[in-house]
Every structure is written in structure tokens, then in C-alpha cells.
Amino acid sequence: MTSPGENRRRFLQTATAAAAGVSLGSSTAAEAGQSASHRPDLTADVLVCGSGCAGTAAALAAARSGANTLLIEKAPFAGGIITCVGLPYFDGIANIRDRRIVVRGIALELLSKSGVCAPDAKSVDKHNPTIPNTFEFKLLLDGLLREQQDRLDVLFNSMVCGVETQGQRIESVQVANKDGLVRIRPQVVIDCTGDGDVAAWSGAPFEQNAEVQPLTLHFRIGQVKNSPLLSQNCRSALQAAQQRGELPHYYGPGVMFLFGAGEVYVHGVRVPANPTSAADLTRAEMQGRADAHAMFRAWKREVPGFEQAYFLEAYPWIGVRESRRLIGQHVLREDDLMQARRFDDAVATGCWYLDLHPNQTTVGSANNFQPEKHQPDPYEIPYRSLLPQKIENLLVAGRCHSATRGAHASTRVTATAMALGEAAGVAAALAVASRRSPQEIGGVKVRETLAARNAGPFTDA
Ligand SMILES: Cc1cc2nc3c(=O)[nH]c(=O)nc-3n(C[C@H](O)[C@H](O)[C@H](O)COP(=O)(O)OP(=O)(O)OC[C@H]3O[C@@H](n4cnc5c(N)ncnc54)[C@H](O)[C@@H]3O)c2cc1C
């Protein structure tokens, strides 16, 4: 087994050799004859793919539990939707009805370290607690990941791009980065890519609807003067822009004053696309930018209060709400949620409403959508919804875990994804320590271990 220290030595060797344009000495027959573009294999007890809401929690949980862990992320930072798409909300951490906290553990740690609540808070002020600054959130995660450096290696700017299986096991995962193509040989893999990339490529059953929820690019506008009619005027300007053919779809107006005085955060872009097609995702990125700027131009031209406004920034990536969903050992269903079904192997509590965005323009309260009609009581999410069929050394956490489309519309939110990631990290570490598969560990043991660290389900607490 390679320790993080050894992996780090190999990273350095690789970088030095690549800089010198030479190939590396090999330590195994499999590595013999490699070129500078194919590096020595790395190993890990636990490999976490994707460092978003679920993946960051999974990696921290696995490393804190004593497993040598390697975290791979295609972005240059951790945080996923929060930092890549600029989403500041910790939805799902508290029951919408009474604001009682139902997700503790790493999600609550992150919220409290962002200055939003006390570490031992039992309730929060808002049903959607909001962190004040997404850049500082990147720094917070950098710090927490670095604290674990004796057990945790992190590779940013690294894209998981392939999986090799033998029988029912993942033997290796391939990653493309500045070192070239790197092969990682893990004992247990946690797929937190949001899109279920590892699960799909390893042959685990999954599904993806022909039509998924729209993609959204978030952007910010500076120096806007608020007024009672601002929202209404913004909406009218978007309607006119659409009639002129400047804006195919939008949610309107999707304008919020957030982060700073006079600063508007816009979540009104709506691009229907298939996020697991590289070509369609590229089209969506371009369409998202075009639509964001069309909205800005319409407001600047027509809405009082935007005279001095300037386009501050769009976040780097368009956000994906929905893509592949695992068909795991338990597929969580809408009626599991709406009837608040209990599970012996519950590892997390969810509580958000079934929040399904349509692929069409909606204004005001979307399509007469009434969240309270789709609002479950706090419900439980079983460990088996993180376990795939067919592949024994894989866990799948975050928005690609095993749920129907309707149930996923609730479980996909940020704090719930963190809770699922933490559970997967704990489970993977338990599996490695006992030389058993995640399935053999069983959810009851995972739940007990989470409870001992003030995490796991808080459905009735
Ligand atoms: C536009 C938008 C608005 C939303 N609004 C809200 C909201 O208001 N409140 C709320 O709570 N939730 C909201 N959500 C939902 C929620 O943010 C996500 O579902 C949540 O982030 C899920 O967490 P995750 O860890 O599964 O995915 P993510 O946070 O997306 O993390 C996935 C990570 O995996 C990385 N990755 C993906 N593929 C690879 C690969 N092949 N190799 C390496 N790395 C990879 C990504 O870069 C990313 O960092 C919104 C989502 C979107 C898109």
C-alpha cells in the first residue's frame, strides 16, 4: 500500500521527470516501458472522485477515520457547486418548517466555520442558511484538506477519465492531468462526481432521463440601485428580450441582492441540455454565457437602477442539477420521502422539498408551483442508496446516489449531499480497516460510527 507520503514522492518524481523530458524508472512490471505521458501508478486505501459537496466531506471523513485517501477534482479548488457555480446556500441542513438542524457532522462544521452559526447550533435563523463569501469557502476547504495531509493527498486540475474493472471490482481509475495519464489503484472508490462517471464507466447500473432539469450559469452584477419596482421591471425587460428573440429561456427575474451592497446575484439562466454529452455541455456553456449577458444588457438598457451597473462576473461553470442516477441496492422513492419512511441503515436525514425545475420559461412563482405541496417531513436516506449493484468496492454519494427522479429533486441539495458524502467516507474507511467490502460493512455499523461523531441521521432529534 502506498502512503500519501509515497504518493507525494511519486508526484514530485513525475514532475521532475516530465520537466526534464525523461521517462521514469519503474517499480513494477506493469510500469515497464512507460513513456513520459504514462506515469507510475498511485495507490490509495480510499479514492474519492470529485471534490464537491459530497466529495469534500467524503475525503475529510475517510482521512479523519484513518484511511490513506486520495482526492481527485477537475476544478482547481474544492467545493463543487458552491465554488464552481457560486451557490452559497446550505439547503437541507435544517427542516424548512421549524428550522431545526437535521444534518450535523461536516456540513454543520463548514457552516459554523463560515461564521453562520455556532458549532453546536440546534437550529438556524433561515431555512436556507447562506455563507457570506464563496472565495473564503475555497480557503476554508483548502485549510481543512491540508490539516489531513498525513493521510490525504489532493490532486486538483485532474479529471477522472476511465475505469478498469476485473470481475466485480474496480482495479484502477485513470486520471488525466498535467502529469499525463495517471493510473490509481484504490481499495475502495467513492464516486462523488455528481454525474456518476465512475459508476457508469465501471458498468454499475444507472439511469438518466432523456430530459433533465435545466442547467444554470450564475452571475453577478455590481452597482445596482434597489427599488420597490426593481423585480417587476427586471421581469418585464426579460419578457421583452425574449419576444425580440434575444433570450430562448429564463426563470424570471431570478435577481437577488446578495454578497455586497448594490450587488445582484442572478440565477435566472435556464439552458436545457444533456450534461453527460461533452458536445452538448459545451453548447450549454456558450448558451449560458450568451443568455447571462443578454439579461444584463436588457436590464442595463431598460430598468431604472441599472444605469451604473456593470457585469461583475459569471462563475466559471454552468451548473448541472441532474444527470445520471445510480440504480443501487435501494432506490429511494418519492413515497419513501413523503411518508417519512424510517430505515435501520439510515445514514442521513433529508428535508428539502421536491424541487424540480422545468425546461421552459417561468416567471414569478414557477408554473404555480407550490413548494408546500411537495414538502416532506424530515426523512431518512438508507446506506443501501449509496451501494451500487455489480461493483463491490464502490460507493456513490451526492446527487448521483440511488433515487428516483422525484426523490432526487430533494436529496440533491448541498447539505444533504455533504451528509451522504460523510457517510460514504466513514463507510469506506471502515471497509478498508476491516478488509471487507462496503456492502459487507452494512449500514447499521456506518450509522453507529457516524452517531459517535455527532453525524448521521437526526430525523427525530
Ligand atoms: C444552478 C444550480 C442551482 C442550485 N441551487 C441550489 C440551491 O439553491 N440550494 C441547494 O442546496 N442546492 C442547489 N443546487 C443543487 C446542489 O447544489 C447540488 O446538487 C449539490 O452540489 C450536489 O453535490 P455533489 O457533491 O453531488 O455535486 P457537486 O457539488 O456538483 O460536486 C461534483 C464535483 O465533482 C467534480 N467532477 C465531476 N466530474 C469529474 C470528473 N470526471 N473528474 C474529476 N472531478 C469531477 C466537479 O468538478 C465537482 O467539484 C443547485 C444546483 C445547480 C446546478
Short mmCIF file of C-alpha atoms and ligand atoms in Angstrom, two decimals:
data_model
loop_
_atom_site.label_atom_id
_atom_site.label_comp_id
_atom_site.label_asym_id
_atom_site.label_seq_id
_atom_site.Cartn_x
_atom_site.Cartn_y
_atom_site.Cartn_z
CA MET A 1 0.00 0.00 0.00
CA THR A 2 1.31 3.41 -0.91
CA SER A 3 1.07 6.03 1.80
CA PRO A 4 0.29 9.66 0.98
CA GLY A 5 4.00 10.38 1.61
CA GLU A 6 4.97 7.87 -1.08
CA ASN A 7 2.36 9.25 -3.45
CA ARG A 8 3.78 12.72 -2.89
CA ARG A 9 7.30 11.45 -3.68
CA ARG A 10 5.92 9.98 -6.92
CA PHE A 11 4.14 13.25 -7.79
CA LEU A 12 7.48 15.04 -7.37
CA GLN A 13 9.40 12.42 -9.35
CA THR A 14 6.84 12.67 -12.07
CA ALA A 15 7.01 16.44 -12.22
CA THR A 16 10.83 16.44 -12.27
CA ALA A 17 10.99 13.78 -14.94
CA ALA A 18 8.39 15.48 -17.07
CA ALA A 19 10.26 18.76 -16.79
CA ALA A 20 13.46 17.02 -17.88
CA GLY A 21 11.65 15.21 -20.69
CA VAL A 22 12.74 11.77 -19.49
CA SER A 23 10.82 8.63 -18.64
CA LEU A 24 10.79 7.35 -15.07
CA GLY A 25 12.30 4.22 -13.62
CA SER A 26 9.57 1.69 -12.98
CA SER A 27 8.84 -0.27 -9.84
CA THR A 28 6.58 -2.95 -11.29
CA ALA A 29 6.46 -4.95 -14.50
CA ALA A 30 3.24 -3.20 -15.43
CA GLU A 31 5.04 0.12 -15.38
CA ALA A 32 7.95 -1.04 -17.55
CA GLY A 33 8.36 0.79 -20.82
CA GLN A 34 6.20 3.71 -19.83
CA SER A 35 6.68 6.98 -21.59
CA ALA A 36 6.75 10.44 -20.02
CA SER A 37 2.99 10.59 -20.67
CA HIS A 38 2.22 7.46 -18.66
CA ARG A 39 3.30 7.67 -15.03
CA PRO A 40 3.89 5.24 -12.18
CA ASP A 41 0.69 4.01 -10.65
CA LEU A 42 -0.54 5.71 -7.49
CA THR A 43 -2.35 3.76 -4.81
CA ALA A 44 -4.83 4.70 -2.11
CA ASP A 45 -6.96 2.99 0.51
CA VAL A 46 -9.82 5.26 -0.47
CA LEU A 47 -10.04 7.17 -3.74
CA VAL A 48 -12.61 9.96 -3.79
CA CYS A 49 -13.54 11.19 -7.28
CA GLY A 50 -14.91 14.75 -7.28
CA SER A 51 -14.40 17.29 -4.51
CA GLY A 52 -17.80 18.98 -4.46
CA CYS A 53 -20.25 18.98 -1.57
CA ALA A 54 -20.26 15.21 -1.21
CA GLY A 55 -16.65 14.52 -2.22
CA THR A 56 -15.01 17.02 0.10
CA ALA A 57 -16.98 15.63 3.03
CA ALA A 58 -16.18 12.07 1.94
CA ALA A 59 -12.44 12.73 1.72
CA LEU A 60 -12.31 14.51 5.08
CA ALA A 61 -14.35 11.75 6.72
CA ALA A 62 -12.21 8.94 5.26
CA ALA A 63 -8.92 10.62 6.19
CA ARG A 64 -10.13 11.57 9.68
CA SER A 65 -11.12 7.92 10.10
CA GLY A 66 -7.55 6.83 9.43
CA ALA A 67 -7.69 5.74 5.77
CA ASN A 68 -4.98 6.83 3.34
CA THR A 69 -7.09 8.84 0.98
CA LEU A 70 -6.60 10.41 -2.44
CA LEU A 71 -8.99 13.11 -3.64
CA ILE A 72 -9.27 13.92 -7.35
CA GLU A 73 -11.01 17.05 -8.65
CA LYS A 74 -11.21 18.53 -12.14
CA ALA A 75 -11.51 22.11 -10.85
CA PRO A 76 -8.54 23.96 -9.35
CA PHE A 77 -10.29 24.03 -5.97
CA ALA A 78 -12.72 22.08 -3.80
CA GLY A 79 -16.36 22.94 -3.15
CA GLY A 80 -18.15 21.87 -6.34
CA ILE A 81 -21.36 23.75 -6.89
CA ILE A 82 -20.58 26.20 -4.07
CA THR A 83 -17.29 27.39 -5.54
CA CYS A 84 -17.58 26.43 -9.24
CA VAL A 85 -21.11 27.70 -9.72
CA GLY A 86 -21.18 30.21 -6.86
CA LEU A 87 -24.08 28.78 -4.90
CA PRO A 88 -23.94 29.99 -1.25
CA TYR A 89 -26.86 28.03 0.24
CA PHE A 90 -26.74 25.13 2.70
CA ASP A 91 -30.21 23.86 1.84
CA GLY A 92 -31.25 20.67 3.56
CA ILE A 93 -29.32 21.38 6.74
CA ALA A 94 -32.48 22.43 8.57
CA ASN A 95 -36.11 21.42 8.42
CA ILE A 96 -37.84 24.16 6.39
CA ARG A 97 -40.86 24.19 8.73
CA ASP A 98 -39.16 24.73 12.10
CA ARG A 99 -35.50 25.43 11.12
CA ARG A 100 -34.30 22.61 13.33
CA ILE A 101 -30.93 21.30 12.19
CA VAL A 102 -31.18 17.77 10.79
CA VAL A 103 -27.68 17.50 9.27
CA ARG A 104 -24.73 17.90 11.66
CA GLY A 105 -21.25 16.45 11.16
CA ILE A 106 -19.08 18.02 8.47
CA ALA A 107 -21.89 20.13 6.93
CA LEU A 108 -22.52 21.88 10.25
CA GLU A 109 -18.77 22.23 10.80
CA LEU A 110 -18.45 24.02 7.42
CA LEU A 111 -21.42 26.26 8.11
CA SER A 112 -20.18 27.24 11.55
CA LYS A 113 -16.60 27.77 10.33
CA SER A 114 -18.10 30.09 7.67
CA GLY A 115 -19.43 32.18 10.55
CA VAL A 116 -23.12 31.42 10.02
CA CYS A 117 -23.94 29.58 13.27
CA ALA A 118 -22.41 28.08 16.39
CA PRO A 119 -20.70 24.67 16.09
CA ASP A 120 -23.29 23.14 18.40
CA ALA A 121 -26.30 25.01 16.98
CA LYS A 122 -29.59 23.09 17.14
CA SER A 123 -31.43 25.45 14.81
CA VAL A 124 -30.69 28.19 12.27
CA ASP A 125 -32.21 31.61 11.56
CA LYS A 126 -33.17 30.93 7.93
CA HIS A 127 -34.43 27.77 6.26
CA ASN A 128 -31.62 28.20 3.70
CA PRO A 129 -28.51 29.29 5.63
CA THR A 130 -26.24 31.31 3.34
CA ILE A 131 -22.45 31.58 3.52
CA PRO A 132 -21.17 35.14 3.07
CA ASN A 133 -18.32 34.57 0.60
CA THR A 134 -17.62 31.71 -1.81
CA PHE A 135 -13.89 32.57 -2.23
CA GLU A 136 -13.36 32.33 1.53
CA PHE A 137 -15.16 28.98 1.38
CA LYS A 138 -12.42 27.77 -1.01
CA LEU A 139 -9.80 28.84 1.54
CA LEU A 140 -11.69 27.11 4.35
CA LEU A 141 -11.72 23.85 2.40
CA ASP A 142 -8.04 24.20 1.44
CA GLY A 143 -7.24 24.55 5.14
CA LEU A 144 -9.31 21.55 6.24
CA LEU A 145 -7.87 19.35 3.47
CA ARG A 146 -4.32 20.42 4.35
CA GLU A 147 -4.91 19.61 8.01
CA GLN A 148 -5.26 15.97 6.94
CA GLN A 149 -2.12 15.90 4.81
CA ASP A 150 -0.59 12.97 6.72
CA ARG A 151 -3.41 10.82 5.38
CA LEU A 152 -4.87 12.80 2.50
CA ASP A 153 -3.44 13.70 -0.90
CA VAL A 154 -5.33 16.06 -3.16
CA LEU A 155 -4.94 16.48 -6.92
CA PHE A 156 -6.79 19.45 -8.41
CA ASN A 157 -6.92 20.11 -12.17
CA SER A 158 -7.29 16.35 -12.54
CA MET A 159 -10.08 14.73 -14.49
CA VAL A 160 -11.19 11.16 -13.84
CA CYS A 161 -11.42 9.76 -17.36
CA GLY A 162 -11.52 5.97 -17.23
CA VAL A 163 -12.10 2.90 -15.10
CA GLU A 164 -10.69 -0.62 -15.38
CA THR A 165 -12.59 -3.44 -13.71
CA GLN A 166 -11.83 -7.07 -13.03
CA GLY A 167 -14.85 -9.18 -12.19
CA GLN A 168 -16.89 -7.14 -9.73
CA ARG A 169 -14.03 -4.89 -8.62
CA ILE A 170 -12.65 -1.60 -9.84
CA GLU A 171 -8.96 -2.34 -10.32
CA SER A 172 -7.88 1.12 -11.35
CA VAL A 173 -9.14 4.58 -12.17
CA GLN A 174 -7.46 6.74 -14.78
CA VAL A 175 -6.94 10.43 -14.33
CA ALA A 176 -5.77 12.98 -16.89
CA ASN A 177 -3.79 15.93 -15.60
CA LYS A 178 -0.59 17.86 -16.16
CA ASP A 179 1.43 14.73 -15.39
CA GLY A 180 -0.28 13.00 -18.31
CA LEU A 181 -2.39 9.89 -17.82
CA VAL A 182 -2.12 8.63 -14.25
CA ARG A 183 -3.47 5.29 -13.07
CA ILE A 184 -4.67 4.94 -9.49
CA ARG A 185 -5.12 1.59 -7.81
CA PRO A 186 -7.54 2.03 -4.89
CA GLN A 187 -9.06 -0.39 -2.45
CA VAL A 188 -12.36 1.46 -2.34
CA VAL A 189 -13.64 4.17 -4.69
CA ILE A 190 -16.22 6.82 -3.79
CA ASP A 191 -17.90 8.37 -6.83
CA CYS A 192 -18.81 11.96 -5.95
CA THR A 193 -18.65 13.34 -9.50
CA GLY A 194 -22.32 14.36 -9.40
CA ASP A 195 -22.67 12.70 -12.80
CA GLY A 196 -21.86 9.16 -11.62
CA ASP A 197 -18.92 9.00 -14.04
CA VAL A 198 -17.10 6.20 -12.21
CA ALA A 199 -20.27 4.17 -11.63
CA ALA A 200 -21.29 4.43 -15.28
CA TRP A 201 -17.84 3.61 -16.65
CA SER A 202 -17.45 0.64 -14.31
CA GLY A 203 -20.66 -0.97 -15.55
CA ALA A 204 -22.82 -0.32 -12.46
CA PRO A 205 -26.48 0.14 -13.47
CA PHE A 206 -27.66 3.76 -13.61
CA GLU A 207 -30.32 5.83 -15.31
CA GLN A 208 -30.57 9.27 -16.82
CA ASN A 209 -33.82 10.79 -18.02
CA ALA A 210 -33.98 11.88 -21.66
CA GLU A 211 -34.89 15.31 -20.33
CA VAL A 212 -33.14 16.51 -17.18
CA GLN A 213 -33.54 19.73 -15.20
CA PRO A 214 -32.14 22.83 -16.91
CA LEU A 215 -28.54 23.98 -16.46
CA THR A 216 -27.92 27.40 -14.92
CA LEU A 217 -24.99 29.80 -15.09
CA HIS A 218 -24.93 32.08 -12.06
CA PHE A 219 -23.64 35.62 -12.49
CA ARG A 220 -23.28 38.82 -10.52
CA ILE A 221 -23.89 42.46 -11.40
CA GLY A 222 -22.37 45.36 -9.48
CA GLN A 223 -23.70 48.81 -8.61
CA VAL A 224 -27.43 48.23 -8.86
CA LYS A 225 -29.81 50.55 -7.00
CA ASN A 226 -32.67 48.69 -5.36
CA SER A 227 -36.24 49.96 -5.52
CA PRO A 228 -39.71 48.50 -4.84
CA LEU A 229 -40.36 48.02 -8.57
CA LEU A 230 -36.97 46.59 -9.47
CA SER A 231 -38.02 42.95 -9.60
CA GLN A 232 -41.13 43.68 -11.65
CA ASN A 233 -39.17 45.89 -14.08
CA CYS A 234 -36.48 43.23 -14.46
CA ARG A 235 -39.16 40.67 -15.29
CA SER A 236 -40.76 42.92 -17.92
CA ALA A 237 -37.38 43.58 -19.53
CA LEU A 238 -36.77 39.83 -19.81
CA GLN A 239 -40.19 39.24 -21.33
CA ALA A 240 -39.45 41.92 -23.95
CA ALA A 241 -35.99 40.49 -24.63
CA GLN A 242 -37.49 37.05 -25.18
CA GLN A 243 -40.10 38.47 -27.56
CA ARG A 244 -37.28 40.10 -29.54
CA GLY A 245 -35.64 36.67 -29.79
CA GLU A 246 -32.69 37.57 -27.53
CA LEU A 247 -33.38 35.02 -24.80
CA PRO A 248 -34.62 31.46 -25.51
CA HIS A 249 -35.50 30.53 -21.88
CA TYR A 250 -35.20 32.07 -18.45
CA TYR A 251 -36.54 31.98 -14.92
CA GLY A 252 -37.66 35.46 -14.16
CA PRO A 253 -36.29 37.56 -12.94
CA GLY A 254 -34.08 35.44 -10.62
CA VAL A 255 -32.48 38.57 -9.20
CA MET A 256 -31.31 38.76 -5.57
CA PHE A 257 -29.31 41.32 -3.63
CA LEU A 258 -26.60 39.19 -2.04
CA PHE A 259 -22.93 39.26 -1.01
CA GLY A 260 -22.43 43.06 -1.04
CA ALA A 261 -24.21 46.40 -1.13
CA GLY A 262 -25.66 47.09 -4.58
CA GLU A 263 -24.57 43.65 -5.80
CA VAL A 264 -27.06 41.46 -7.57
CA TYR A 265 -26.76 37.67 -7.84
CA VAL A 266 -28.73 36.21 -10.73
CA HIS A 267 -29.95 32.65 -11.02
CA GLY A 268 -32.37 33.20 -13.91
CA VAL A 269 -30.43 31.46 -16.74
CA ARG A 270 -32.09 28.27 -17.92
CA VAL A 271 -30.44 26.07 -20.57
CA PRO A 272 -31.95 22.68 -21.46
CA ALA A 273 -29.06 20.29 -22.25
CA ASN A 274 -27.59 16.84 -21.75
CA PRO A 275 -24.77 17.35 -19.24
CA THR A 276 -23.18 13.95 -19.87
CA SER A 277 -22.55 14.76 -23.54
CA ALA A 278 -19.31 16.73 -23.94
CA ALA A 279 -20.61 18.44 -27.07
CA ASP A 280 -23.96 19.40 -25.58
CA LEU A 281 -22.33 20.60 -22.37
CA THR A 282 -20.07 22.85 -24.44
CA ARG A 283 -23.08 24.25 -26.26
CA ALA A 284 -24.78 24.85 -22.90
CA GLU A 285 -21.75 26.72 -21.50
CA MET A 286 -21.81 29.07 -24.51
CA GLN A 287 -25.57 29.49 -24.40
CA GLY A 288 -25.44 30.20 -20.66
CA ARG A 289 -22.90 32.99 -21.15
CA ALA A 290 -24.86 34.45 -24.06
CA ASP A 291 -28.09 34.41 -22.05
CA ALA A 292 -26.46 35.94 -18.95
CA HIS A 293 -25.14 38.84 -20.97
CA ALA A 294 -28.44 39.25 -22.84
CA MET A 295 -30.20 39.58 -19.46
CA PHE A 296 -27.64 42.11 -18.26
CA ARG A 297 -27.96 44.18 -21.46
CA ALA A 298 -31.76 44.19 -21.25
CA TRP A 299 -31.71 45.45 -17.65
CA LYS A 300 -28.97 47.99 -18.26
CA ARG A 301 -30.94 49.38 -21.18
CA GLU A 302 -34.43 49.37 -19.68
CA VAL A 303 -34.50 49.10 -15.89
CA PRO A 304 -34.17 52.14 -13.58
CA GLY A 305 -31.45 51.35 -11.03
CA PHE A 306 -29.13 49.69 -13.57
CA GLU A 307 -27.72 52.95 -15.01
CA GLN A 308 -24.31 52.48 -13.32
CA ALA A 309 -24.44 48.70 -13.27
CA TYR A 310 -21.57 46.59 -14.59
CA PHE A 311 -21.18 42.86 -15.26
CA LEU A 312 -19.10 41.73 -12.32
CA GLU A 313 -18.54 38.06 -13.10
CA ALA A 314 -20.10 34.83 -14.20
CA TYR A 315 -18.94 31.77 -12.30
CA PRO A 316 -16.63 29.55 -14.35
CA TRP A 317 -19.05 26.66 -14.94
CA ILE A 318 -22.68 26.30 -15.79
CA GLY A 319 -24.37 24.31 -13.01
CA VAL A 320 -25.79 20.83 -13.53
CA ARG A 321 -28.77 19.92 -11.37
CA GLU A 322 -29.45 16.45 -12.67
CA SER A 323 -27.77 13.78 -14.81
CA ARG A 324 -27.06 10.12 -14.08
CA ARG A 325 -28.60 8.50 -11.02
CA LEU A 326 -27.34 5.19 -9.68
CA ILE A 327 -29.74 2.23 -9.64
CA GLY A 328 -28.35 0.93 -6.39
CA GLN A 329 -29.31 -1.60 -3.75
CA HIS A 330 -32.17 0.63 -2.63
CA VAL A 331 -33.70 3.17 -4.99
CA LEU A 332 -35.07 5.93 -2.75
CA ARG A 333 -38.56 6.85 -3.92
CA GLU A 334 -40.86 9.86 -3.57
CA ASP A 335 -43.16 7.89 -1.27
CA ASP A 336 -40.19 7.00 0.98
CA LEU A 337 -39.80 10.76 1.38
CA MET A 338 -43.41 11.86 1.57
CA GLN A 339 -44.25 9.12 4.10
CA ALA A 340 -41.02 9.84 6.01
CA ARG A 341 -40.16 6.15 5.97
CA ARG A 342 -37.57 5.00 8.52
CA PHE A 343 -34.64 2.71 7.67
CA ASP A 344 -32.44 0.69 10.06
CA ASP A 345 -29.48 1.51 7.85
CA ALA A 346 -30.26 5.24 7.58
CA VAL A 347 -27.08 7.31 7.32
CA ALA A 348 -28.54 10.78 6.67
CA THR A 349 -31.65 12.88 7.07
CA GLY A 350 -33.10 14.84 4.16
CA CYS A 351 -35.76 17.53 4.40
CA TRP A 352 -35.85 19.74 1.27
CA TYR A 353 -38.99 19.88 -0.86
CA LEU A 354 -39.13 18.05 -4.20
CA ASP A 355 -37.55 20.85 -6.18
CA LEU A 356 -37.87 20.03 -9.90
CA HIS A 357 -37.02 22.91 -12.25
CA PRO A 358 -38.81 22.90 -15.63
CA ASN A 359 -37.11 23.28 -19.02
CA GLN A 360 -39.17 26.27 -20.00
CA THR A 361 -39.53 29.92 -19.14
CA THR A 362 -41.33 30.58 -15.87
CA VAL A 363 -41.86 33.87 -14.12
CA GLY A 364 -42.72 34.63 -10.52
CA SER A 365 -43.84 31.52 -8.71
CA ALA A 366 -42.84 28.95 -11.31
CA ASN A 367 -45.86 27.34 -13.03
CA ASN A 368 -47.95 27.89 -9.91
CA PHE A 369 -45.53 25.51 -8.22
CA GLN A 370 -46.38 25.32 -4.53
CA PRO A 371 -43.41 24.01 -2.56
CA GLU A 372 -45.55 23.25 0.49
CA LYS A 373 -47.40 20.56 -1.51
CA HIS A 374 -44.08 18.85 -2.21
CA GLN A 375 -42.63 19.34 1.26
CA PRO A 376 -41.84 16.13 3.15
CA ASP A 377 -41.24 15.92 6.88
CA PRO A 378 -37.62 15.08 7.64
CA TYR A 379 -36.98 11.68 6.08
CA GLU A 380 -34.21 9.09 6.18
CA ILE A 381 -31.78 8.06 3.46
CA PRO A 382 -30.55 4.47 3.68
CA TYR A 383 -26.94 3.40 3.23
CA ARG A 384 -28.06 1.00 0.50
CA SER A 385 -28.81 4.00 -1.74
CA LEU A 386 -25.03 4.60 -1.82
CA LEU A 387 -24.25 1.00 -2.79
CA PRO A 388 -24.26 0.04 -6.47
CA GLN A 389 -25.22 -3.25 -7.93
CA LYS A 390 -22.49 -5.36 -9.54
CA ILE A 391 -19.41 -3.44 -8.32
CA GLU A 392 -18.30 -4.35 -4.81
CA ASN A 393 -15.62 -1.76 -3.98
CA LEU A 394 -17.59 1.34 -4.98
CA LEU A 395 -19.78 3.81 -3.09
CA VAL A 396 -21.74 6.57 -4.83
CA ALA A 397 -22.60 9.74 -2.89
CA GLY A 398 -24.09 13.15 -3.59
CA ARG A 399 -26.60 13.90 -6.27
CA CYS A 400 -25.82 10.73 -8.25
CA HIS A 401 -26.79 8.36 -5.42
CA SER A 402 -29.66 5.93 -5.98
CA ALA A 403 -33.01 7.74 -6.05
CA THR A 404 -35.91 8.19 -8.43
CA ARG A 405 -36.03 11.46 -10.34
CA GLY A 406 -38.65 12.84 -7.93
CA ALA A 407 -36.80 11.82 -4.75
CA HIS A 408 -33.52 13.12 -6.18
CA ALA A 409 -35.19 16.53 -6.61
CA SER A 410 -34.99 16.72 -2.80
CA THR A 411 -31.85 14.72 -1.93
CA ARG A 412 -29.70 16.65 -4.44
CA VAL A 413 -29.36 19.79 -2.26
CA THR A 414 -25.99 20.81 -0.84
CA ALA A 415 -26.15 19.86 2.85
CA THR A 416 -27.84 16.53 2.12
CA ALA A 417 -25.08 15.77 -0.42
CA MET A 418 -22.48 16.57 2.28
CA ALA A 419 -24.18 14.19 4.71
CA LEU A 420 -24.17 11.40 2.11
CA GLY A 421 -20.50 12.10 1.33
CA GLU A 422 -19.55 11.94 5.00
CA ALA A 423 -21.38 8.62 5.36
CA ALA A 424 -19.57 7.20 2.31
CA GLY A 425 -16.18 8.36 3.65
CA VAL A 426 -16.79 6.71 7.02
CA ALA A 427 -18.04 3.52 5.32
CA ALA A 428 -15.02 3.33 3.01
CA ALA A 429 -12.61 3.73 5.93
CA LEU A 430 -14.44 1.03 7.91
CA ALA A 431 -14.26 -1.28 4.89
CA VAL A 432 -10.52 -0.74 4.44
CA ALA A 433 -9.76 -1.18 8.15
CA SER A 434 -11.68 -4.47 8.34
CA ARG A 435 -10.67 -5.71 4.87
CA ARG A 436 -14.30 -6.10 3.91
CA SER A 437 -16.37 -4.59 1.13
CA PRO A 438 -18.60 -1.55 1.78
CA GLN A 439 -21.56 -3.89 1.37
CA GLU A 440 -20.25 -6.33 4.00
CA ILE A 441 -19.80 -3.45 6.46
CA GLY A 442 -23.54 -2.76 6.40
CA GLY A 443 -25.34 0.49 7.07
CA VAL A 444 -26.10 -0.17 10.75
CA LYS A 445 -22.38 -0.12 11.55
CA VAL A 446 -21.91 3.02 9.45
CA ARG A 447 -24.80 4.69 11.25
CA GLU A 448 -23.33 3.82 14.69
CA THR A 449 -19.94 5.19 13.68
CA LEU A 450 -21.50 8.42 12.39
CA ALA A 451 -23.54 8.79 15.58
CA ALA A 452 -20.38 8.53 17.67
CA ARG A 453 -19.06 11.63 15.91
CA ASN A 454 -22.31 13.60 16.08
CA ALA A 455 -23.19 12.92 12.44
CA GLY A 456 -25.67 10.72 10.58
CA PRO A 457 -29.45 10.95 10.76
CA PHE A 458 -31.12 13.47 13.10
CA THR A 459 -34.61 12.81 11.83
CA ASP A 460 -36.37 12.94 15.20
CA ALA A 461 -33.76 14.61 17.39
C1 LIG B 1 -27.73 26.03 -10.85
C2 LIG B 1 -27.94 25.23 -9.63
C3 LIG B 1 -28.63 25.77 -8.57
C4 LIG B 1 -28.81 25.04 -7.42
N1 LIG B 1 -29.45 25.62 -6.39
C5 LIG B 1 -29.40 25.01 -5.19
C6 LIG B 1 -29.82 25.70 -4.02
O1 LIG B 1 -30.28 26.83 -4.07
N2 LIG B 1 -29.67 25.06 -2.85
C7 LIG B 1 -29.11 23.79 -2.74
O2 LIG B 1 -28.92 23.29 -1.64
N3 LIG B 1 -28.78 23.11 -3.84
C8 LIG B 1 -28.88 23.69 -5.05
N4 LIG B 1 -28.47 23.03 -6.15
C9 LIG B 1 -28.16 21.59 -6.06
C10 LIG B 1 -26.86 21.25 -5.38
O3 LIG B 1 -26.01 22.34 -5.37
C11 LIG B 1 -26.12 20.07 -5.99
O4 LIG B 1 -26.96 19.06 -6.35
C12 LIG B 1 -25.05 19.60 -5.00
O5 LIG B 1 -23.94 20.39 -5.23
C13 LIG B 1 -24.71 18.15 -5.13
O6 LIG B 1 -23.44 17.91 -4.56
P1 LIG B 1 -22.46 16.91 -5.28
O7 LIG B 1 -21.24 16.83 -4.42
O8 LIG B 1 -23.16 15.68 -5.64
O9 LIG B 1 -22.10 17.63 -6.65
P2 LIG B 1 -21.16 18.87 -6.91
O10 LIG B 1 -21.18 19.81 -5.77
O11 LIG B 1 -21.53 19.37 -8.26
O12 LIG B 1 -19.70 18.23 -6.98
C14 LIG B 1 -19.26 17.37 -8.00
C15 LIG B 1 -17.75 17.58 -8.12
O13 LIG B 1 -17.19 16.58 -8.94
C16 LIG B 1 -16.28 17.18 -9.87
N5 LIG B 1 -16.22 16.30 -11.03
C17 LIG B 1 -17.23 15.97 -11.86
N6 LIG B 1 -16.80 15.09 -12.77
C18 LIG B 1 -15.49 14.86 -12.51
C19 LIG B 1 -14.51 14.04 -13.13
N7 LIG B 1 -14.78 13.23 -14.16
N8 LIG B 1 -13.25 14.06 -12.62
C20 LIG B 1 -12.93 14.87 -11.54
N9 LIG B 1 -13.84 15.65 -10.93
C21 LIG B 1 -15.10 15.64 -11.41
C22 LIG B 1 -16.90 18.54 -10.14
O14 LIG B 1 -15.96 19.44 -10.64
C23 LIG B 1 -17.43 18.92 -8.77
O15 LIG B 1 -16.47 19.59 -7.99
C24 LIG B 1 -28.31 23.72 -7.33
C25 LIG B 1 -27.64 23.15 -8.40
C26 LIG B 1 -27.46 23.92 -9.54
C27 LIG B 1 -26.71 23.32 -10.66
#
